[in-house]
CSV table of C-alpha atoms in Angstrom, one decimal:
chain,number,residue,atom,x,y,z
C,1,UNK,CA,27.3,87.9,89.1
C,2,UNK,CA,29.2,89.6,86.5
C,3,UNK,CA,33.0,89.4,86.0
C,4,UNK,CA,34.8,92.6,85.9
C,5,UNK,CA,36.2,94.5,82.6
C,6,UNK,CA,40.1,94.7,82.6
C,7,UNK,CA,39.2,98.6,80.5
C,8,UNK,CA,38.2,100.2,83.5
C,9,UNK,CA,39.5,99.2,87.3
C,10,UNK,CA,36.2,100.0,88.6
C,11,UNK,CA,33.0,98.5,90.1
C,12,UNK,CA,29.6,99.8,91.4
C,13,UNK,CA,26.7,97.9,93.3
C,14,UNK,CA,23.2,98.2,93.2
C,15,UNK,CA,21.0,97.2,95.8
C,16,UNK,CA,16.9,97.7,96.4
C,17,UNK,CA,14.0,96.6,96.0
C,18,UNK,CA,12.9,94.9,92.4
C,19,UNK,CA,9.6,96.0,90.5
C,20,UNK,CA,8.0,95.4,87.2
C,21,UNK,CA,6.2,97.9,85.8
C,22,UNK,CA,3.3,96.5,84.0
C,23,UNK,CA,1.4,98.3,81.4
C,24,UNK,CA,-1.7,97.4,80.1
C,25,UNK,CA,-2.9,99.0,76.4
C,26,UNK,CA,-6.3,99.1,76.1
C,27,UNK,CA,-9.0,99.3,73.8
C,28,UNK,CA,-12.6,99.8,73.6
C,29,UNK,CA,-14.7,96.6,72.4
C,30,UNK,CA,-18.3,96.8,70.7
C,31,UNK,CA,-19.8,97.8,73.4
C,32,UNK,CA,-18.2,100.5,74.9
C,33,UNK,CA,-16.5,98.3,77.3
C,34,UNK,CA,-12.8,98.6,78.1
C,35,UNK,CA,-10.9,95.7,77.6
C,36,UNK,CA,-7.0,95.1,78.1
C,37,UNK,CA,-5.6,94.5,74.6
C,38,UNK,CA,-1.5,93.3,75.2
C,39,UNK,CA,0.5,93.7,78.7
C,40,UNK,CA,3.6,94.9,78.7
C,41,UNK,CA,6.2,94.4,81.2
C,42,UNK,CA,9.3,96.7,81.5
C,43,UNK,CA,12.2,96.6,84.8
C,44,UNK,CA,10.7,99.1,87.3
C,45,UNK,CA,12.4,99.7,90.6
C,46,UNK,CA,15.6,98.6,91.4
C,47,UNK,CA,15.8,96.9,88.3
C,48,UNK,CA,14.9,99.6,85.9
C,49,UNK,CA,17.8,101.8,88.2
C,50,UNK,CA,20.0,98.8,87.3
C,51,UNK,CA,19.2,98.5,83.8
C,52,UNK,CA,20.0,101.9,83.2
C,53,UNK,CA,23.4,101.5,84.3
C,54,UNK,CA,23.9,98.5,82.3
C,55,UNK,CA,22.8,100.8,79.2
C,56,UNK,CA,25.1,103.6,79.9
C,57,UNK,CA,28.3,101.9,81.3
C,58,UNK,CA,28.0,98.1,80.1
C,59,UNK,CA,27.2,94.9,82.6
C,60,UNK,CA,31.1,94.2,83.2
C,61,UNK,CA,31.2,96.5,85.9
C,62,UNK,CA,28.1,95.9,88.0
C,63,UNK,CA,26.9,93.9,90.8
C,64,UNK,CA,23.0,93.5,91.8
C,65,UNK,CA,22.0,92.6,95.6
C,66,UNK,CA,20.0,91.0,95.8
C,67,UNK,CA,21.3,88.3,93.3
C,68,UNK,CA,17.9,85.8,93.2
C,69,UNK,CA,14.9,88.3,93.0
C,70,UNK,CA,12.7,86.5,96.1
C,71,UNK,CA,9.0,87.0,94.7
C,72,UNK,CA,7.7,89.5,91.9
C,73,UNK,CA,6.7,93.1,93.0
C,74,UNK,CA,4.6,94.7,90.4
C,75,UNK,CA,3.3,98.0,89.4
C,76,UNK,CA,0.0,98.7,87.0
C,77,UNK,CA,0.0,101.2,84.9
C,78,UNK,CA,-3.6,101.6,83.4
C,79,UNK,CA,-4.1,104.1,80.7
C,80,UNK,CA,-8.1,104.4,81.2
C,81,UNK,CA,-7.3,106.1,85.0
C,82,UNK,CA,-7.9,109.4,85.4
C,83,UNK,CA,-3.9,111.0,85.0
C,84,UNK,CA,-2.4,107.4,84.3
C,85,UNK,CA,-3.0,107.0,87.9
C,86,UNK,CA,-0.4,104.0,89.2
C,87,UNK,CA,-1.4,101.7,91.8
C,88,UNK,CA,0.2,98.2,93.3
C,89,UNK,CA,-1.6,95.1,93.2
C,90,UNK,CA,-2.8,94.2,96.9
C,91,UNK,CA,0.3,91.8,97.3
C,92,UNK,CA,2.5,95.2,96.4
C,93,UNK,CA,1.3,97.0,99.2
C,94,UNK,CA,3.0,95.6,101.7
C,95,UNK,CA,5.7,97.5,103.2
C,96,UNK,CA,7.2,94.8,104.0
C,97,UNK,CA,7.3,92.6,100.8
C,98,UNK,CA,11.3,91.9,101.3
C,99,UNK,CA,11.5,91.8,104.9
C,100,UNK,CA,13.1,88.1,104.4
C,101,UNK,CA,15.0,88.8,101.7
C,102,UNK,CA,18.8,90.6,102.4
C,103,UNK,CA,21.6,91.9,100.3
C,104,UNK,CA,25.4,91.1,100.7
C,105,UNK,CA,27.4,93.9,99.9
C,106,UNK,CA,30.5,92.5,101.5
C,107,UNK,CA,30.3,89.4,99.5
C,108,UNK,CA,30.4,91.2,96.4
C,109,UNK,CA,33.1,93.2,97.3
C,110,UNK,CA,34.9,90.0,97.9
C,111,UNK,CA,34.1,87.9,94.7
C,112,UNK,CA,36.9,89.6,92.7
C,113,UNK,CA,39.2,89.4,95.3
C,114,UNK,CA,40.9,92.7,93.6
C,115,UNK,CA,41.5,96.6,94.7
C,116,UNK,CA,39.5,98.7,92.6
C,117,UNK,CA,40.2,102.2,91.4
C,118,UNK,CA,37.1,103.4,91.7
C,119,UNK,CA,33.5,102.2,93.4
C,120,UNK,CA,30.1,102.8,93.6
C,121,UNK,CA,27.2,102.0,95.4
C,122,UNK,CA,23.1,102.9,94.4
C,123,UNK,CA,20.6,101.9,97.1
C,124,UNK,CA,17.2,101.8,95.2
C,125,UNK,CA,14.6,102.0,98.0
C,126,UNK,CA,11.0,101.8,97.5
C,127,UNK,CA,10.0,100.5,101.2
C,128,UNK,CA,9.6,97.5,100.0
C,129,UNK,CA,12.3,95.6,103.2
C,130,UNK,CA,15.2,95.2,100.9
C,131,UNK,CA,16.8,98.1,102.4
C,132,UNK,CA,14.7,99.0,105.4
C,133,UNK,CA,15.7,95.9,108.0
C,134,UNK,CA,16.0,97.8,111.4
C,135,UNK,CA,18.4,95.4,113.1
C,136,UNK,CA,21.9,94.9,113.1
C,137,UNK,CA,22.0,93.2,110.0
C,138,UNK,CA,23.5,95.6,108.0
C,139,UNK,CA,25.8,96.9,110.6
C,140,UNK,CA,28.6,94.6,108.5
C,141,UNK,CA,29.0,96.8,105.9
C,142,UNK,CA,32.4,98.2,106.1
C,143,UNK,CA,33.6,98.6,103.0
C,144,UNK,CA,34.1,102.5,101.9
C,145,UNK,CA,32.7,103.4,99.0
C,146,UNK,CA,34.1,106.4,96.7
C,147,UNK,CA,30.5,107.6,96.8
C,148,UNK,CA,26.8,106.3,97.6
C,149,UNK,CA,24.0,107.9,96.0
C,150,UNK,CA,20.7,106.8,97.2
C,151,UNK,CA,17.4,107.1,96.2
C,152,UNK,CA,14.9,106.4,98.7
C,153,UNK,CA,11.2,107.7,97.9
C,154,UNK,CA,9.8,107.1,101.6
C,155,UNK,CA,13.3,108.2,103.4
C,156,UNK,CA,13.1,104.4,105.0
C,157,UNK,CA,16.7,103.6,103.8
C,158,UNK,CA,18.5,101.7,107.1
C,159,UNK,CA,21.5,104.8,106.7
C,160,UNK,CA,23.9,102.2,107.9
C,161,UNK,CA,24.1,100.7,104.5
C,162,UNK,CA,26.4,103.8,103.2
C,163,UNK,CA,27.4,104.9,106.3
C,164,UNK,CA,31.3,104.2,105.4
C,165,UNK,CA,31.0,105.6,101.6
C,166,UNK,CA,33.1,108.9,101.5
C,167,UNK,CA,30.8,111.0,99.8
C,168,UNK,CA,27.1,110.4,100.7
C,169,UNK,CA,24.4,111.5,97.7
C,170,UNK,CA,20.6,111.5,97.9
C,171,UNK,CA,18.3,112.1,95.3
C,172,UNK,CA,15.1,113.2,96.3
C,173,UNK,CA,11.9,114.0,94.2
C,174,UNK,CA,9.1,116.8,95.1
C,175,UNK,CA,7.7,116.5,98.2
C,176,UNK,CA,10.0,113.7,99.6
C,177,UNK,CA,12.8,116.4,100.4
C,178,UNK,CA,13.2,116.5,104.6
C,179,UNK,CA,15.8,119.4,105.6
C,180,UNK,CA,16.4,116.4,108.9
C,181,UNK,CA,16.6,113.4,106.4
C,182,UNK,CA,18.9,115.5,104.6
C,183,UNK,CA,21.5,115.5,107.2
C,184,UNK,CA,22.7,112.6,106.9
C,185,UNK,CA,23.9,113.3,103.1
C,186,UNK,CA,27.0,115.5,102.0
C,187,UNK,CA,24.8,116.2,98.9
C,188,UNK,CA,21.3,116.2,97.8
C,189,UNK,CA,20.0,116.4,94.4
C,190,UNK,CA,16.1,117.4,94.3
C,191,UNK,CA,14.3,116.6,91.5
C,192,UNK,CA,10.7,117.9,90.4
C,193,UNK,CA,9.3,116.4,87.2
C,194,UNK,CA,9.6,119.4,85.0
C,195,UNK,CA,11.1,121.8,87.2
C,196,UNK,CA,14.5,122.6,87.6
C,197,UNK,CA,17.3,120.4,89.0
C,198,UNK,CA,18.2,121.5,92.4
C,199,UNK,CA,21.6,120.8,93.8
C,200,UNK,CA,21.9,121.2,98.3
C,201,UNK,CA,24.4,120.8,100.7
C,202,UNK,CA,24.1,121.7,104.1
C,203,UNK,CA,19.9,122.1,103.2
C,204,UNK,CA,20.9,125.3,101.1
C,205,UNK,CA,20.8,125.4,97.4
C,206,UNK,CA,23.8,126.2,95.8
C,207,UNK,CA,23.4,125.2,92.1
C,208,UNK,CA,19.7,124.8,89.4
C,209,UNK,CA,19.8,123.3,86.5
C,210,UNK,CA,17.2,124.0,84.0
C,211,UNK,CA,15.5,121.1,82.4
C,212,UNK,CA,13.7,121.2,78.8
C,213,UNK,CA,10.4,121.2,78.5
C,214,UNK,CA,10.6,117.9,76.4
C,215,UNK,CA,6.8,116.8,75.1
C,216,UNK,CA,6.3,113.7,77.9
C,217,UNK,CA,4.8,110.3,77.1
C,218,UNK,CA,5.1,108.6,79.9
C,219,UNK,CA,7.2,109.6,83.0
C,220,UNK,CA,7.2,106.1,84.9
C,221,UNK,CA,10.9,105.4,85.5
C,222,UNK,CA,12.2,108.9,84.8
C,223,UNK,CA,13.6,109.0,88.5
C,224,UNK,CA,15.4,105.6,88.4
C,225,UNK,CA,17.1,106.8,85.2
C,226,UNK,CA,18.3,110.1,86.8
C,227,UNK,CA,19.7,107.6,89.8
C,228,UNK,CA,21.4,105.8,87.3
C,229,UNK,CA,22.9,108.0,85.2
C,230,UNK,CA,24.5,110.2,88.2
C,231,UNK,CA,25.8,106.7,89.7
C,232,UNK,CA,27.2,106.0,86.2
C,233,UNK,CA,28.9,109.9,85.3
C,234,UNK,CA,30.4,109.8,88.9
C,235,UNK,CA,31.9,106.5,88.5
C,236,UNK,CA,33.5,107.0,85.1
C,237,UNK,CA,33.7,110.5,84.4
C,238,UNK,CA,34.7,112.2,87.6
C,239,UNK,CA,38.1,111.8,90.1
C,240,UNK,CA,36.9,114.2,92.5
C,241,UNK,CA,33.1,114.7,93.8
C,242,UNK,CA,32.9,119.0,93.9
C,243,UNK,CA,30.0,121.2,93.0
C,244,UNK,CA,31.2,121.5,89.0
C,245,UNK,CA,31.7,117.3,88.6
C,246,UNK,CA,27.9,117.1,90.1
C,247,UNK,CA,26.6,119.9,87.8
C,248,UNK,CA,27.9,117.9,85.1
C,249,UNK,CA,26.4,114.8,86.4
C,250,UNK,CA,22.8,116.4,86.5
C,251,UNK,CA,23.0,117.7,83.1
C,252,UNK,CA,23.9,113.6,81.9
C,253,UNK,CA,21.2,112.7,84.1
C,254,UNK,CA,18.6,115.4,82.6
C,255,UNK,CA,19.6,114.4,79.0
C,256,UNK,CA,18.9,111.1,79.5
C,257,UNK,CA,15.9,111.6,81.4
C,258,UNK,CA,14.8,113.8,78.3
C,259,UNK,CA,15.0,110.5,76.3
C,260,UNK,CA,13.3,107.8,78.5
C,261,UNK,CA,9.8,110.0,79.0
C,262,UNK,CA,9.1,110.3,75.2
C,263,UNK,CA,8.7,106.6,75.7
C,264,UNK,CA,5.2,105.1,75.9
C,265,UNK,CA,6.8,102.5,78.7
C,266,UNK,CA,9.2,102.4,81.3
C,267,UNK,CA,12.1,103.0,79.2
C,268,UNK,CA,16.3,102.4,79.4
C,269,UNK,CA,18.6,105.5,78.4
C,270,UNK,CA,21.1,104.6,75.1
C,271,UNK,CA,23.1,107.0,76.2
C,272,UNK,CA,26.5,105.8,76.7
C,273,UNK,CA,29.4,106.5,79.0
């Protein structure tokens, strides 16, 4: 839990599913043999989207859900696979790692028993059961939300988590875009690796964004730190949610995103807000 900074009246949640990112730096022994050298462990997932916001904005603000991190989800990152090839241990793979776990949005709203001037809420799904409980559970939520941007890689996001934020935002990345998935967001930002920055409503594309063609490193992450730095521009830069506010969320996200893949590890923005 983190107490709230009198500087800014404003608060924003994050809520998903937790990950390390584990790297593991190799090296070759005297007989030809790869051998893992140092591991490395960086905040993927949820986390990584929550560090990132920390970075940009500072921790006064912020809430995570779910507040005790049930069991450890991790992600290896071998360099000796063909194309840094990621893959989950055989604990990771199941979809329903979290399905005990739940989040408390309500209860965090209530902590600082306050009105807030502005609020946010990021759902980090990785279909992983933090967010994907099919029941009634989450049919609580009523608290409305100045705007909810999601990121959900599998589209597996219960939509009744955000169903009372006023404006509804969903970042999806190459092939996850669905035109019917998309309905249930006001906007959509669609993100390709390299490729430009595409900004829908109503399934049409209205505004690209170019993005540099920075010399990548390592590109594990990139998409939590795009979450996280539209989450963070919208909730301290911006009154009103409009075309030309989320074109100048996308090009904060974009630089920062610029920074984190020259990184040889899953890496937090210093860009600051």
């Amino acid at each position: 839990m983190r107490e709230h900074h009198m500087e800014h009246n404003d608060l924003i949640i994050v809520c998903g599913d937790p990950i390390k990112d584990v790297y593991l730096k190799e090296c070759v022994d005297e007989k030809d043999k790869i051998r893992t050298e140092e591991i490395i462990i960086r905040p993927g997932g949820a986390l990584n989207v929550l560090e990132n916001i920390a970075s940009i904005i500072g921790i006064e603000s912020l809430w995570f859900e779910p507040r005790e991190i049930p069991q450890d989800l991790y992600t290896i990152i071998r360099p000796s696979m063909v194309g840094r090839e990621i893959f989950l241990t055989e604990q990771s793979k199941k979809t329903k790692h979290y399905v005990e776990s739940n989040i408390d949005i309500e209860s965090a709203i209530q902590y600082f028993e306050k009105e807030f001037d502005r609020t946010g809420l990021v759902l980090a799904d990785y279909n992983k059961g933090m967010l994907n409980r099919s029941d009634l559970f989450y049919d609580d939520v009523q608290y409305e939300f100045d705007f909810c941007i999601v990121d959900s890689k599998y589209r597996s996001v219960n939509i009744n988590l955000f169903k009372t934020s006023k404006v509804k935002i969903w970042h999806a990345t190459n092939q996850e875009y669905c035109s019917e998935f998309a309905k249930n967001f006001d906007w959509v930002f669609h993100t390709n690796a390299e490729q430009p920055v595409v900004l829908k409503k109503n399934n049409k594309a209205i505004a690209t964004l170019e993005v540099p063609q920075t010399q990548i490193n390592n590109t594990c992450g990139a998409g939590d730190t795009f979450t996280a730095s539209i989450a963070s521009f919208l909730l301290r830069k911006v009154e009103e949610i409009n075309e030309e506010t989320l074109k100048q969320a996308a090009q904060f996200a974009i630089d920062c995103c610029q920074e984190v893949i020259k990184e040889p590890y899953t890496a937090i923005t210093t860009a600051k807000l």
